[in-house]
Tab-separated table of C-alpha atoms in Angstrom:
chain	number	residue	atom	x	y	z
A	1	UNK	CA	89.687	76.509	-34.879
A	2	UNK	CA	90.087	79.686	-32.709
A	3	UNK	CA	91.173	79.137	-29.194
A	4	UNK	CA	88.662	80.263	-26.401
A	5	UNK	CA	89.477	82.277	-23.455
A	6	UNK	CA	89.266	80.994	-19.969
A	7	UNK	CA	86.427	83.405	-19.369
A	8	UNK	CA	84.620	81.988	-22.397
A	9	UNK	CA	85.100	78.417	-21.268
A	10	UNK	CA	83.463	79.236	-17.955
A	11	UNK	CA	80.501	81.149	-19.826
A	12	UNK	CA	80.084	78.135	-21.977
A	13	UNK	CA	79.975	75.753	-19.083
A	14	UNK	CA	77.899	77.867	-16.941
A	15	UNK	CA	75.390	78.251	-19.678
A	16	UNK	CA	75.107	74.365	-20.372
A	17	UNK	CA	74.860	73.985	-16.612
A	18	UNK	CA	71.889	76.329	-16.301
A	19	UNK	CA	70.041	74.902	-18.927
A	20	UNK	CA	70.802	71.322	-17.524
A	21	UNK	CA	69.425	72.370	-14.090
A	22	UNK	CA	66.444	74.231	-15.635
A	23	UNK	CA	65.558	70.891	-17.241
A	24	UNK	CA	65.549	68.925	-14.192
A	25	UNK	CA	63.281	71.741	-12.296
A	26	UNK	CA	60.792	71.673	-15.114
A	27	UNK	CA	60.448	67.815	-14.649
A	28	UNK	CA	57.440	68.211	-12.553
A	29	UNK	CA	57.060	64.553	-11.919
A	30	UNK	CA	60.419	64.124	-10.656
A	31	UNK	CA	59.723	67.026	-8.280
A	32	UNK	CA	56.663	65.570	-6.907
A	33	UNK	CA	58.664	62.261	-6.404
A	34	UNK	CA	61.295	64.177	-4.372
A	35	UNK	CA	58.908	65.871	-2.239
A	36	UNK	CA	56.321	63.054	-1.426
A	37	UNK	CA	57.858	59.572	-2.585
A	38	UNK	CA	60.876	60.092	-0.195
A	39	UNK	CA	59.009	60.641	3.095
A	40	UNK	CA	56.220	58.511	2.168
A	41	UNK	CA	58.372	55.469	1.526
A	42	UNK	CA	60.645	56.100	4.632
A	43	UNK	CA	57.648	56.438	6.951
A	44	UNK	CA	55.864	53.296	5.352
A	45	UNK	CA	59.115	51.202	5.645
A	46	UNK	CA	59.527	52.140	9.289
A	47	UNK	CA	55.790	52.023	10.352
A	48	UNK	CA	54.509	49.205	8.517
A	49	UNK	CA	57.381	46.455	8.963
A	50	UNK	CA	57.448	44.694	12.397
A	51	UNK	CA	60.298	45.602	14.603
A	52	UNK	CA	61.466	42.143	15.118
A	53	UNK	CA	65.191	41.966	15.308
A	54	UNK	CA	67.198	40.660	12.546
A	55	UNK	CA	70.663	39.105	13.307
A	56	UNK	CA	73.185	39.142	10.679
A	57	UNK	CA	76.818	40.156	10.131
A	58	UNK	CA	77.726	43.153	8.232
A	59	UNK	CA	80.734	42.724	5.949
A	60	UNK	CA	81.884	46.317	6.305
A	61	UNK	CA	82.590	46.212	9.977
A	62	UNK	CA	82.650	42.371	10.819
A	63	UNK	CA	80.125	43.172	13.579
A	64	UNK	CA	77.041	41.085	14.371
A	65	UNK	CA	74.248	43.477	14.294
A	66	UNK	CA	70.560	43.037	15.338
A	67	UNK	CA	68.578	45.656	14.238
A	68	UNK	CA	64.938	45.873	14.017
A	69	UNK	CA	63.356	44.717	10.916
A	70	UNK	CA	61.627	48.024	10.366
A	71	UNK	CA	64.842	49.993	10.838
A	72	UNK	CA	66.804	47.918	8.357
A	73	UNK	CA	63.759	48.294	5.829
A	74	UNK	CA	64.011	51.951	6.412
A	75	UNK	CA	67.747	52.201	5.279
A	76	UNK	CA	66.927	49.895	2.171
A	77	UNK	CA	63.720	52.233	1.393
A	78	UNK	CA	65.931	55.455	1.359
A	79	UNK	CA	68.608	53.773	-0.782
A	80	UNK	CA	65.624	52.554	-3.163
A	81	UNK	CA	64.066	56.189	-3.409
A	82	UNK	CA	67.401	57.868	-4.096
A	83	UNK	CA	68.397	55.414	-6.871
A	84	UNK	CA	65.004	55.507	-8.479
A	85	UNK	CA	64.566	59.307	-8.166
A	86	UNK	CA	68.004	60.361	-9.494
A	87	UNK	CA	68.077	57.600	-12.193
A	88	UNK	CA	64.873	58.552	-13.370
A	89	UNK	CA	65.767	62.484	-13.447
A	90	UNK	CA	68.978	61.705	-15.229
A	91	UNK	CA	67.458	59.354	-17.837
A	92	UNK	CA	64.632	61.803	-18.517
A	93	UNK	CA	66.894	64.785	-18.961
A	94	UNK	CA	69.445	62.793	-21.300
A	95	UNK	CA	66.765	61.147	-23.403
A	96	UNK	CA	64.965	64.361	-24.017
A	97	UNK	CA	67.735	66.589	-24.687
A	98	UNK	CA	69.630	63.943	-26.927
A	99	UNK	CA	68.732	65.602	-30.306
A	100	UNK	CA	69.354	68.952	-28.986
A	101	UNK	CA	72.887	68.050	-27.598
A	102	UNK	CA	73.574	66.553	-31.099
A	103	UNK	CA	72.646	69.695	-32.755
A	104	UNK	CA	74.691	71.757	-30.276
A	105	UNK	CA	77.896	69.632	-30.890
A	106	UNK	CA	77.404	69.710	-34.598
A	107	UNK	CA	77.137	73.379	-34.520
A	108	UNK	CA	80.369	73.945	-32.601
A	109	UNK	CA	79.375	73.831	-28.882
A	110	UNK	CA	82.188	71.936	-27.215
A	111	UNK	CA	81.009	68.505	-26.056
A	112	UNK	CA	83.324	68.756	-22.903
A	113	UNK	CA	81.306	71.741	-21.431
A	114	UNK	CA	78.018	69.677	-22.281
A	115	UNK	CA	79.513	66.653	-20.400
A	116	UNK	CA	80.912	68.632	-17.540
A	117	UNK	CA	77.229	70.279	-17.248
A	118	UNK	CA	75.749	66.937	-16.996
A	119	UNK	CA	78.081	65.943	-14.319
A	120	UNK	CA	77.412	69.092	-12.332
A	121	UNK	CA	73.648	68.595	-12.412
A	122	UNK	CA	73.993	65.056	-11.397
A	123	UNK	CA	76.368	66.173	-8.468
A	124	UNK	CA	73.928	68.765	-7.255
A	125	UNK	CA	70.614	66.679	-7.756
A	126	UNK	CA	72.359	63.638	-5.825
A	127	UNK	CA	73.471	65.937	-2.861
A	128	UNK	CA	70.252	67.629	-2.357
A	129	UNK	CA	68.041	64.249	-2.634
A	130	UNK	CA	70.632	62.564	-0.358
A	131	UNK	CA	70.305	65.291	2.378
A	132	UNK	CA	66.730	65.351	1.853
A	133	UNK	CA	66.420	61.492	2.455
A	134	UNK	CA	68.844	61.674	5.284
A	135	UNK	CA	66.606	64.319	7.122
A	136	UNK	CA	63.628	62.077	6.800
A	137	UNK	CA	65.383	59.002	8.174
A	138	UNK	CA	66.519	60.971	11.001
A	139	UNK	CA	63.054	61.554	11.961
A	140	UNK	CA	62.529	57.966	13.010
A	141	UNK	CA	65.947	56.850	14.075
A	142	UNK	CA	69.276	59.025	13.972
A	143	UNK	CA	72.218	56.860	12.289
A	144	UNK	CA	75.275	56.211	14.364
A	145	UNK	CA	77.044	58.351	11.588
A	146	UNK	CA	74.496	60.787	9.991
A	147	UNK	CA	77.136	62.475	7.552
A	148	UNK	CA	78.375	59.116	6.424
A	149	UNK	CA	74.909	57.856	5.977
A	150	UNK	CA	74.063	61.048	3.591
A	151	UNK	CA	77.424	60.311	1.868
A	152	UNK	CA	76.508	56.632	1.092
A	153	UNK	CA	73.082	57.849	-0.493
A	154	UNK	CA	75.121	60.551	-2.365
A	155	UNK	CA	77.130	57.971	-3.782
A	156	UNK	CA	74.568	55.730	-4.894
A	157	UNK	CA	72.712	58.510	-6.326
A	158	UNK	CA	75.617	59.290	-8.431
A	159	UNK	CA	75.932	55.796	-9.852
A	160	UNK	CA	72.321	55.477	-10.797
A	161	UNK	CA	72.349	59.011	-12.287
A	162	UNK	CA	75.430	57.955	-14.360
A	163	UNK	CA	73.229	54.859	-15.307
A	164	UNK	CA	70.267	56.998	-16.352
A	165	UNK	CA	72.697	59.077	-18.515
A	166	UNK	CA	73.819	55.923	-20.298
A	167	UNK	CA	70.283	54.348	-20.640
A	168	UNK	CA	69.253	58.058	-22.045
A	169	UNK	CA	72.047	57.863	-24.535
A	170	UNK	CA	71.617	54.179	-25.472
A	171	UNK	CA	68.170	53.307	-25.667
A	172	UNK	CA	65.425	54.365	-28.245
A	173	UNK	CA	62.218	54.301	-26.115
A	174	UNK	CA	61.600	55.979	-22.704
A	175	UNK	CA	59.957	53.171	-21.455
A	176	UNK	CA	62.610	51.012	-21.742
A	177	UNK	CA	65.049	53.102	-19.712
A	178	UNK	CA	62.393	53.609	-16.933
A	179	UNK	CA	61.938	49.793	-16.754
A	180	UNK	CA	65.668	49.171	-16.823
A	181	UNK	CA	66.220	51.558	-13.833
A	182	UNK	CA	63.322	50.232	-11.747
A	183	UNK	CA	64.261	46.740	-12.256
A	184	UNK	CA	67.926	47.254	-11.607
A	185	UNK	CA	67.289	49.067	-8.413
A	186	UNK	CA	64.680	46.549	-6.951
A	187	UNK	CA	66.965	43.452	-7.801
A	188	UNK	CA	69.919	45.225	-6.529
A	189	UNK	CA	68.732	46.194	-3.259
A	190	UNK	CA	66.234	43.447	-2.594
A	191	UNK	CA	69.040	40.844	-2.846
A	192	UNK	CA	71.152	42.756	-0.346
A	193	UNK	CA	68.379	43.106	2.257
A	194	UNK	CA	68.888	40.238	4.909
A	195	UNK	CA	65.288	40.696	6.117
A	196	UNK	CA	63.790	39.664	2.711
A	197	UNK	CA	66.735	37.592	0.842
A	198	UNK	CA	68.444	34.582	2.217
A	199	UNK	CA	71.134	35.152	-0.454
A	200	UNK	CA	72.084	38.661	1.106
A	201	UNK	CA	75.377	37.011	2.355
A	202	UNK	CA	76.350	35.553	-1.103
A	203	UNK	CA	79.488	36.565	-2.859
A	204	UNK	CA	77.495	37.565	-5.951
A	205	UNK	CA	76.045	40.595	-4.093
A	206	UNK	CA	79.498	41.880	-4.103
A	207	UNK	CA	79.144	42.725	-8.037
A	208	UNK	CA	75.917	44.433	-7.539
A	209	UNK	CA	75.820	48.202	-8.174
A	210	UNK	CA	74.769	49.556	-4.875
A	211	UNK	CA	76.894	46.994	-2.787
A	212	UNK	CA	79.196	49.731	-1.548
A	213	UNK	CA	76.513	52.007	-0.630
A	214	UNK	CA	74.680	49.448	1.088
A	215	UNK	CA	77.439	48.247	3.224
A	216	UNK	CA	78.348	51.918	3.917
A	217	UNK	CA	74.721	53.126	4.877
A	218	UNK	CA	73.971	50.030	7.145
A	219	UNK	CA	77.254	50.356	8.863
A	220	UNK	CA	76.887	54.109	9.094
A	221	UNK	CA	73.170	53.546	10.567
A	222	UNK	CA	74.268	51.000	13.245
A	223	UNK	CA	77.997	51.198	13.847
A	224	UNK	CA	80.645	53.838	14.453
A	225	UNK	CA	83.314	51.889	12.502
A	226	UNK	CA	85.236	53.551	9.346
A	227	UNK	CA	83.858	52.603	6.128
A	228	UNK	CA	86.218	54.052	3.754
A	229	UNK	CA	86.625	50.957	1.604
A	230	UNK	CA	83.005	50.688	0.842
A	231	UNK	CA	82.804	54.477	-0.265
A	232	UNK	CA	85.713	53.612	-2.635
A	233	UNK	CA	83.815	50.567	-4.041
A	234	UNK	CA	80.889	52.603	-4.873
A	235	UNK	CA	83.004	55.477	-6.451
A	236	UNK	CA	84.387	52.892	-8.622
A	237	UNK	CA	80.955	51.766	-9.800
A	238	UNK	CA	80.258	55.398	-10.551
A	239	UNK	CA	83.369	55.781	-12.526
A	240	UNK	CA	82.653	52.630	-14.436
A	241	UNK	CA	79.077	53.619	-15.323
A	242	UNK	CA	80.154	57.064	-16.000
A	243	UNK	CA	82.549	56.034	-18.604
A	244	UNK	CA	79.791	54.064	-20.366
A	245	UNK	CA	77.552	57.027	-20.322
A	246	UNK	CA	80.549	59.189	-21.782
A	247	UNK	CA	81.078	56.920	-24.585
A	248	UNK	CA	77.320	56.640	-25.318
A	249	UNK	CA	77.012	60.428	-25.359
A	250	UNK	CA	80.181	60.835	-27.433
A	251	UNK	CA	78.593	58.247	-30.014
A	252	UNK	CA	75.469	59.963	-30.086
A	253	UNK	CA	76.932	63.514	-30.694
A	254	UNK	CA	79.762	62.380	-32.971
A	255	UNK	CA	79.962	63.903	-36.455
A	256	UNK	CA	81.666	62.605	-39.346
A	257	UNK	CA	82.346	66.088	-40.748
A	258	UNK	CA	86.114	66.748	-41.323
A	259	UNK	CA	87.577	68.959	-38.484
A	260	UNK	CA	88.297	71.669	-41.152
A	261	UNK	CA	84.738	71.938	-42.289
A	262	UNK	CA	83.033	71.813	-38.774
A	263	UNK	CA	81.537	75.169	-37.598
A	264	UNK	CA	83.367	77.337	-35.064
A	265	UNK	CA	81.571	78.854	-32.216
A	266	UNK	CA	82.636	82.573	-32.066
A	267	UNK	CA	82.962	84.050	-28.557
A	268	UNK	CA	82.094	87.486	-29.997
A	269	UNK	CA	78.984	86.317	-31.575
A	270	UNK	CA	75.621	84.890	-30.161
A	271	UNK	CA	75.199	82.698	-33.156
A	272	UNK	CA	76.953	79.417	-34.341
A	273	UNK	CA	78.535	80.200	-37.692
A	274	UNK	CA	80.894	78.774	-40.258
A	275	UNK	CA	83.965	80.858	-40.878
A	276	UNK	CA	84.705	81.313	-44.530
A	277	UNK	CA	88.388	80.497	-45.667
A	278	UNK	CA	90.585	83.492	-46.565
A	279	UNK	CA	92.054	83.684	-49.924
A	280	UNK	CA	94.999	85.786	-51.024
A	281	UNK	CA	94.533	88.079	-53.898
A	282	UNK	CA	96.118	87.046	-57.136
A	283	UNK	CA	98.948	89.119	-58.378
């Protein structure tokens, strides 16, 4: 296989990333969810829930907090919106591009560049949605640590986006993935909300996918204490789910063709071709 130059590596990565981002932007339903669902859910959570004080101890800081029920629900609503939207976007993109990714990989397009493109698109989508959700949250109540609040939303978006990629690579029907993402998000966050769940202080919530982000976002909203440990917990969840997604992607794009017979992507050409073997002329 001919070694590609660093410039060609960058070109392949940029091309794959451009197509990944274009696919997200062409998902009109996801764009509508970003534009309308986040402000609507945030506003309804704050305005429709009574402002009765809720007393609970936050593990992240050890403090006893007494926020209003509407403020607490607003935090949960922002997390729920980010997890659903990013999970849906990454699942839809991964599910619809499955066959195309496999054809590209079998034709010789480096799988590393395809994976890096998905990670880049996930990072950018999570960042944009997290900032958008933070901006609307601040319209009703500014968190004590706005940047850390946005970082918590960003980290949980990464986790559920990686979950969407894994489901898109493993599941065979679109409805299965959508249902799985919705149910995991609802159960995950509902069990951690002290306003609705009496089990929010149960040890079992430590093992939920959004535990780190829930602690970090709640602490950032109502406290000035450092929250580094809980960001680390959430990033561990992201790494674990991303590994599952990577293995699923590798399995889906795997080819049993011997390496010597695999087509080679030629930097000088725009097509994926297979180079013929050279034979020495007989004497």
